[in-house]
XYZ file of C-alpha atoms in Angstrom:
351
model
C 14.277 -69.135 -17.241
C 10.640 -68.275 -17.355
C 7.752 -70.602 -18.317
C 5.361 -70.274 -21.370
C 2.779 -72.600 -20.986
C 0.886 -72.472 -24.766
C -2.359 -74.528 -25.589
C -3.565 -74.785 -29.235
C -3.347 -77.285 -32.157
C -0.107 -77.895 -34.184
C 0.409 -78.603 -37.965
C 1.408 -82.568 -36.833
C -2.401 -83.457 -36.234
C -4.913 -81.108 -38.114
C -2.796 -78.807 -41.019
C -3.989 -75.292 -41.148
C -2.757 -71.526 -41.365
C -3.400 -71.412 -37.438
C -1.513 -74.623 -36.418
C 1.155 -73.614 -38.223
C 1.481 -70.109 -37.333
C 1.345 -71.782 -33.653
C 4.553 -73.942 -34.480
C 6.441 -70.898 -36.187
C 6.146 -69.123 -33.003
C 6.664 -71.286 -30.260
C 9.451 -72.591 -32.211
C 10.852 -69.165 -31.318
C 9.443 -68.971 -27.777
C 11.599 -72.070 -26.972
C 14.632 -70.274 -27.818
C 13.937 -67.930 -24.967
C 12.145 -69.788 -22.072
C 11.121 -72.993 -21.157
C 8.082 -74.038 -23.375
C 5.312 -76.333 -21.842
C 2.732 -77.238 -24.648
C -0.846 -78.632 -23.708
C -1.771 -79.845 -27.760
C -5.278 -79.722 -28.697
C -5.257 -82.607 -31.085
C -8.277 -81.674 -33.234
C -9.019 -83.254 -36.772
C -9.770 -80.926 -39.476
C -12.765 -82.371 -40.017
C -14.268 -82.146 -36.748
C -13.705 -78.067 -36.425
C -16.793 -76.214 -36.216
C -18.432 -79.861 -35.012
C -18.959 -80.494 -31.332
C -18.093 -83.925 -30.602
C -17.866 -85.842 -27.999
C -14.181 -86.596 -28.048
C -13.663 -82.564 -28.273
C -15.656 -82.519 -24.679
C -13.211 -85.354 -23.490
C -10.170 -83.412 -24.649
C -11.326 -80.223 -23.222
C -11.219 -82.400 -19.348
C -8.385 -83.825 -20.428
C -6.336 -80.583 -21.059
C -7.867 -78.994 -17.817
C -6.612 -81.725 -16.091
C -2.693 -81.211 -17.018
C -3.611 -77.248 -16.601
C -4.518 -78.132 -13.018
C -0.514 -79.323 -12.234
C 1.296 -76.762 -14.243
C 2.656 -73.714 -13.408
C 3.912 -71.041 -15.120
C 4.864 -67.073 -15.645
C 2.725 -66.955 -19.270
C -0.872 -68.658 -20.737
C -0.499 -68.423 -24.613
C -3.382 -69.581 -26.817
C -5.299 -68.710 -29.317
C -8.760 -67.767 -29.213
C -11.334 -70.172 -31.326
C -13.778 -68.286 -32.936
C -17.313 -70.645 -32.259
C -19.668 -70.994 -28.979
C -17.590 -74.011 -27.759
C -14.351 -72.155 -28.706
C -14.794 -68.996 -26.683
C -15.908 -70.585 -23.772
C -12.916 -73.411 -23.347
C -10.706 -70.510 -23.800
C -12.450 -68.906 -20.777
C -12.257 -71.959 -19.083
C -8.765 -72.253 -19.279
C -7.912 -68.936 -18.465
C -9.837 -68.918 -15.197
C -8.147 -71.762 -14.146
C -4.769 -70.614 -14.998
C -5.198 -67.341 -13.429
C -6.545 -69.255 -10.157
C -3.601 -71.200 -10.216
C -1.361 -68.272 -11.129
C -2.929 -65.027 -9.971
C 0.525 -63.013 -10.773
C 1.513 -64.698 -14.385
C 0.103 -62.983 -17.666
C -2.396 -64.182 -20.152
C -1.658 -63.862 -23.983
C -4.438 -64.172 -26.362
C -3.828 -64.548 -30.132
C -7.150 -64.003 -32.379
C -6.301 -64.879 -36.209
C -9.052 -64.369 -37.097
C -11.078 -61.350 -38.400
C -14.574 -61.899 -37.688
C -14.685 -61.897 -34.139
C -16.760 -58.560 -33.959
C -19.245 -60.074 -36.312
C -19.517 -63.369 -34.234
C -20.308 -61.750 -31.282
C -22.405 -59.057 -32.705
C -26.187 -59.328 -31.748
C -25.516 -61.973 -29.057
C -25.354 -61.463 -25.603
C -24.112 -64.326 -24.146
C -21.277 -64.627 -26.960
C -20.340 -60.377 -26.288
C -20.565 -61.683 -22.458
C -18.049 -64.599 -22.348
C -15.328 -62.740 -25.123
C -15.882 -59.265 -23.355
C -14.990 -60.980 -19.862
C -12.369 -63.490 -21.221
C -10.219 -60.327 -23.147
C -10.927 -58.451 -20.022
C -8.742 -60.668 -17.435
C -5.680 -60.954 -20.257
C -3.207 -59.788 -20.549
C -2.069 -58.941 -23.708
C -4.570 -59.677 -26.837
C -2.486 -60.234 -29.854
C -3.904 -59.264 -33.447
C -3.026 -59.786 -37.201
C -3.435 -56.062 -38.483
C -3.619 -52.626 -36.966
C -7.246 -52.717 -38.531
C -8.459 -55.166 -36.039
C -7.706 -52.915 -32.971
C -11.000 -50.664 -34.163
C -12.942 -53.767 -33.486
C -11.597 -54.845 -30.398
C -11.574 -51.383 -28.916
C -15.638 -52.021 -27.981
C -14.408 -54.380 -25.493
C -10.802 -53.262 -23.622
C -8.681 -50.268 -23.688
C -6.594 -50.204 -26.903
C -2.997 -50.416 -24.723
C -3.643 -53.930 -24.428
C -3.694 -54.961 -28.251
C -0.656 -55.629 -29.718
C -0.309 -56.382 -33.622
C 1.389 -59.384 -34.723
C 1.837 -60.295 -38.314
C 2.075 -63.655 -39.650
C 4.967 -64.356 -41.124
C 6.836 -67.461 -42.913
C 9.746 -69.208 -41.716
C 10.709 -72.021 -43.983
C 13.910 -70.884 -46.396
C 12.957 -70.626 -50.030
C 15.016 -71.256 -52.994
C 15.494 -67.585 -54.231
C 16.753 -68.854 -57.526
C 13.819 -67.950 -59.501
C 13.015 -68.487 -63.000
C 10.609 -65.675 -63.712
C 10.260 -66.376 -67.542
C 9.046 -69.941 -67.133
C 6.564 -69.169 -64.188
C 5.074 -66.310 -66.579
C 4.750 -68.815 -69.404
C 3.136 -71.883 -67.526
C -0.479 -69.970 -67.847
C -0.666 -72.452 -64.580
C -3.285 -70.940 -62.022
C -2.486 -72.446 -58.200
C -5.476 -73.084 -55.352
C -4.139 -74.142 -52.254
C -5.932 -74.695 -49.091
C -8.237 -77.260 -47.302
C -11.869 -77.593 -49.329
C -13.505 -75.142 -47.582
C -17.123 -73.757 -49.427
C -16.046 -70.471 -47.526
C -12.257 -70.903 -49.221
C -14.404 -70.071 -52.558
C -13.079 -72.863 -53.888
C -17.117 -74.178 -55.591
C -16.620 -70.604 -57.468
C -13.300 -70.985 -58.778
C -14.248 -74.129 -60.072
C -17.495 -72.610 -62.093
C -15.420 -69.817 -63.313
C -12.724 -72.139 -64.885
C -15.439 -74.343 -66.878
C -16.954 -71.157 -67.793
C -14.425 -68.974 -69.133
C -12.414 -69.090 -72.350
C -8.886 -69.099 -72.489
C -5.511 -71.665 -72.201
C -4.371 -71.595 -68.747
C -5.099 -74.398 -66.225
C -5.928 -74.663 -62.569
C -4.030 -77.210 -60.221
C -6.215 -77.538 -56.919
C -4.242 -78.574 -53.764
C -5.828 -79.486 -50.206
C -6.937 -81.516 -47.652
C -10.366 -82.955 -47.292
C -13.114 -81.516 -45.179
C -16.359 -82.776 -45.771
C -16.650 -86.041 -48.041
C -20.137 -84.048 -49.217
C -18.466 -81.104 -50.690
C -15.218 -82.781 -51.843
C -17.950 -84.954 -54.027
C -19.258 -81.931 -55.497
C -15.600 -81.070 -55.722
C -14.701 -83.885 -57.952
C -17.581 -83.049 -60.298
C -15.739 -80.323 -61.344
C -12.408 -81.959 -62.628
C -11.749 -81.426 -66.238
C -8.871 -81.098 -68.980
C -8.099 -77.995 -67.120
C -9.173 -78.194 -63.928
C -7.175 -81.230 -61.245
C -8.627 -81.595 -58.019
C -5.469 -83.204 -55.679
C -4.761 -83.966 -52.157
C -2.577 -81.663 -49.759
C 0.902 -81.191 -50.414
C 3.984 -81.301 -48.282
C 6.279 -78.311 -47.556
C 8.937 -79.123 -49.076
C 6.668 -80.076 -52.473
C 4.873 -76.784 -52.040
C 7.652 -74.139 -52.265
C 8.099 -75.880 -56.290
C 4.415 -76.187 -57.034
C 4.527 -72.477 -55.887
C 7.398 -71.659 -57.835
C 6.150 -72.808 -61.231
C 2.705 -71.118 -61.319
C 1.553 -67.783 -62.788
C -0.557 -66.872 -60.255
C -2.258 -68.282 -56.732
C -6.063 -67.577 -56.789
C -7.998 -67.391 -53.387
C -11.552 -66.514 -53.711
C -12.251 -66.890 -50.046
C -15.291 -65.576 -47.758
C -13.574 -65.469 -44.658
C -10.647 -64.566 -43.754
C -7.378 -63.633 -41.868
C -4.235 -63.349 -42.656
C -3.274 -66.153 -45.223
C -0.197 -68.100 -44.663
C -0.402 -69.199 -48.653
C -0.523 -65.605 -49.638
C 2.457 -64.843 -47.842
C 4.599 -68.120 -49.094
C 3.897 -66.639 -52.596
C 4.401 -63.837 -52.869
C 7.710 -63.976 -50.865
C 8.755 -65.635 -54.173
C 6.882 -63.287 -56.368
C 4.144 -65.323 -57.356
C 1.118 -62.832 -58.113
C -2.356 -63.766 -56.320
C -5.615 -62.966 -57.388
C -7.808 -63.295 -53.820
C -10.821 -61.676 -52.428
C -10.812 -58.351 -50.541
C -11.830 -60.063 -47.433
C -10.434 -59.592 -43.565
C -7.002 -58.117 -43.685
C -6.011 -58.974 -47.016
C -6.008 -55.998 -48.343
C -2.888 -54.559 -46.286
C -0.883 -57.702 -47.075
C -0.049 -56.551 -50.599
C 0.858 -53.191 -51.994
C -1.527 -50.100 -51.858
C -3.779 -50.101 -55.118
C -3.163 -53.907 -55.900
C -5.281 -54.374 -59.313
C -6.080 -58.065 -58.150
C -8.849 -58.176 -55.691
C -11.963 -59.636 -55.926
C -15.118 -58.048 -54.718
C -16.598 -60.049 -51.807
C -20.497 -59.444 -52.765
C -19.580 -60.655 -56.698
C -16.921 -62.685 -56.689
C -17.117 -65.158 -59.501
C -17.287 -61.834 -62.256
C -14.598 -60.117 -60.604
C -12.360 -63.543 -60.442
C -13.369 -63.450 -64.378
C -11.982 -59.781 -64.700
C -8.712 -59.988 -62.982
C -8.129 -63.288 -64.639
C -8.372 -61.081 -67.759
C -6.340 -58.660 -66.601
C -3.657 -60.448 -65.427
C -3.297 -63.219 -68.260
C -2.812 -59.861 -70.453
C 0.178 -58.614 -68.931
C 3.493 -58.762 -71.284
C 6.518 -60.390 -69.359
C 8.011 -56.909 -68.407
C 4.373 -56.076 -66.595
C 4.323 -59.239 -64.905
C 8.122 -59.486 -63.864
C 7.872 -56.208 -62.480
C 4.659 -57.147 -60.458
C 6.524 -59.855 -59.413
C 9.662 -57.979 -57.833
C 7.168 -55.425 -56.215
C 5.494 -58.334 -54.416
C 8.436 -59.786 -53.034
C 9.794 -56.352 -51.686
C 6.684 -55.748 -50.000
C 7.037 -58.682 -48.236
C 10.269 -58.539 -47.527
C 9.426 -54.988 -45.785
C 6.201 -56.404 -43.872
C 6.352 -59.726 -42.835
C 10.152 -60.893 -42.428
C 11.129 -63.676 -39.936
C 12.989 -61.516 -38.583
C 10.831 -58.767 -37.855
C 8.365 -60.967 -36.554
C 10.358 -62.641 -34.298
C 11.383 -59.055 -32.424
C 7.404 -58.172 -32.246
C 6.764 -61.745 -30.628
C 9.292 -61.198 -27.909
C 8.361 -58.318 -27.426
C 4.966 -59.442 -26.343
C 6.430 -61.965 -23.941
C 8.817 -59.388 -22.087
C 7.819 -59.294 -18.152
């Protein structure tokens, strides 16, 4: 049996879409070979901080690189100076160490031509580093444009994200449409929108509510955070899996007013149940949901375009809405299955 050895952060020390799109998928890769895993066991709140104790994990993980062997390098790529250039690190080794196994890079993000845009020593390290893999794994077909300054195209392969806990598909439609419940779930991130969606809902008129769920980032902006809890506005902490799929399930509609993004895990977990999502037409977002999807916010005005779909959407009769529903859920059902995924990640890993 062949040897994946993956490095990268998992959902038991620092919860994110990344982490846990790492454990979905190496939950599969140890069906199929024998799985060595070298955690990086990052807090959420240190990302985008360098630290000391990041250096000390970065000699730490080169350190159990240096007596492992194996036919594959999986990671994913982090998108920062310190980021790019431990993922170099750690592919040079490996390919020392193993000058005839393969390197597979995952980006999820879709930024990475902006990061490195304008800086040399950035365009340097990430042209060189996708250079020696090899395979670079993507999120969308629209990323491949991007990369293309950097490697031939053969080498890109397009992964989506997918979901693989099993939902309750028992459903009731008529009570999610009348809860007038609005849903925010992710960490409190400013770039999550999450300080807009707040001003809109103290703003605006109307008798729907917003339940806020998500781990804490920055004590600073969770403060500012807190300022804006109201009758109709709760600010709470994270939720479990199991607790999510419910919350999910009795909301009208998940709003995601984000600056930055991928490819959202928490758009995907709702609307494989059908839950409609207002979110901002930001990285690949766009091809997650079905062509001409009324519900995206403009990136350069977003808190009067979260005010017009909100609008919009509140005004739909049950029929509208229960058909919007059903169309969302057979989209994903045709784009992002488990089981679709899992032949596209093997598929990466064949020899």
């Amino acid at each position: 049996m062949k040897r994946v050895l993956f490095i990268g952060e998992l959902p038991n020390i620092a919860v994110h879409g990344i982490s846990k799109s790492n454990y979905v998928n190496i939950a599969i890769l140890r069906e199929y070979f024998d799985l060595c895993i070298i955690q990086e066991k990052i807090q959420l709140s240190d990302h985008n901080r360098l630290r000391l104790s990041k250096v000390n994990l970065l000699l730490s993980n080169i350190l159990q690189l240096f007596g492992t062997r194996a036919h594959f390098l999986y990671l994913v790529l982090s998108i920062s100076i310190f980021g790019i250039i431990k993922t170099y690190l750690y592919v040079c080794i490996f390919k020392l160490l193993n000058p005839l196994s393969s390197v597979v890079i995952h980006i999820h993000r879709s930024d990475l031509k902006g990061f490195v845009d304008n800086d040399k020593l950035k365009h340097f390290v990430v042209k060189n580093l996708l250079k020696i893999s090899t395979k670079v794994v993507v999120l969308d077909k629209k990323a491949i444009e991007d990369l293309s300054v950097f490697f031939v195209e053969t080498k890109i392969m397009v992964l989506k994200n997918t979901i693989a806990d099993v939902v309750d598909d028992n459903i009731n439609y008529k009570q999610r449409f009348d809860s007038r419940k609005c849903l925010f779930i992710s960490n409190y991130i400013k770039e999550k929108g999450i300080l807009d969606l707040i001003a809109v809902f103290n703003d605006i008129n109307g008798d729907f509510l917003l339940d806020c769920y998500g781990s804490k980032t920055d004590t600073e902006l969770y403060n500012i955070i807190e300022q804006g809890r109201s009758d109709r506005v709760s600010i709470n902490d994270q939720i479990l899996s199991n607790e999510k799929m419910k919350i999910i399930q009795g909301a009208y509609v998940l709003i995601l007013p984000s600056y930055n993004e991928g490819q959202p895990l928490i758009i995907l977990e709702a609307i494989r149940t059908g839950l409609p999502v207002i979110v901002t037409d930001v990285g690949y977002v766009k091809n997650m949901l079905p062509p001409y999807y009324p519900y995206l916010l403009d990136l350069n005005n977003i808190q009067v375009s979260l005010k017009q779909c909100m609008n919009r959407i509140f005004c739909l009769n049950y029929e509208e809405y229960y058909a919007l529903s059903l169309a969302l859920q057979n989209f994903y059902s045709e784009n992002f299955s488990y089981d679709s995924h899992k032949r596209e990640l093997l598929k990466i890993f064949q020899a």
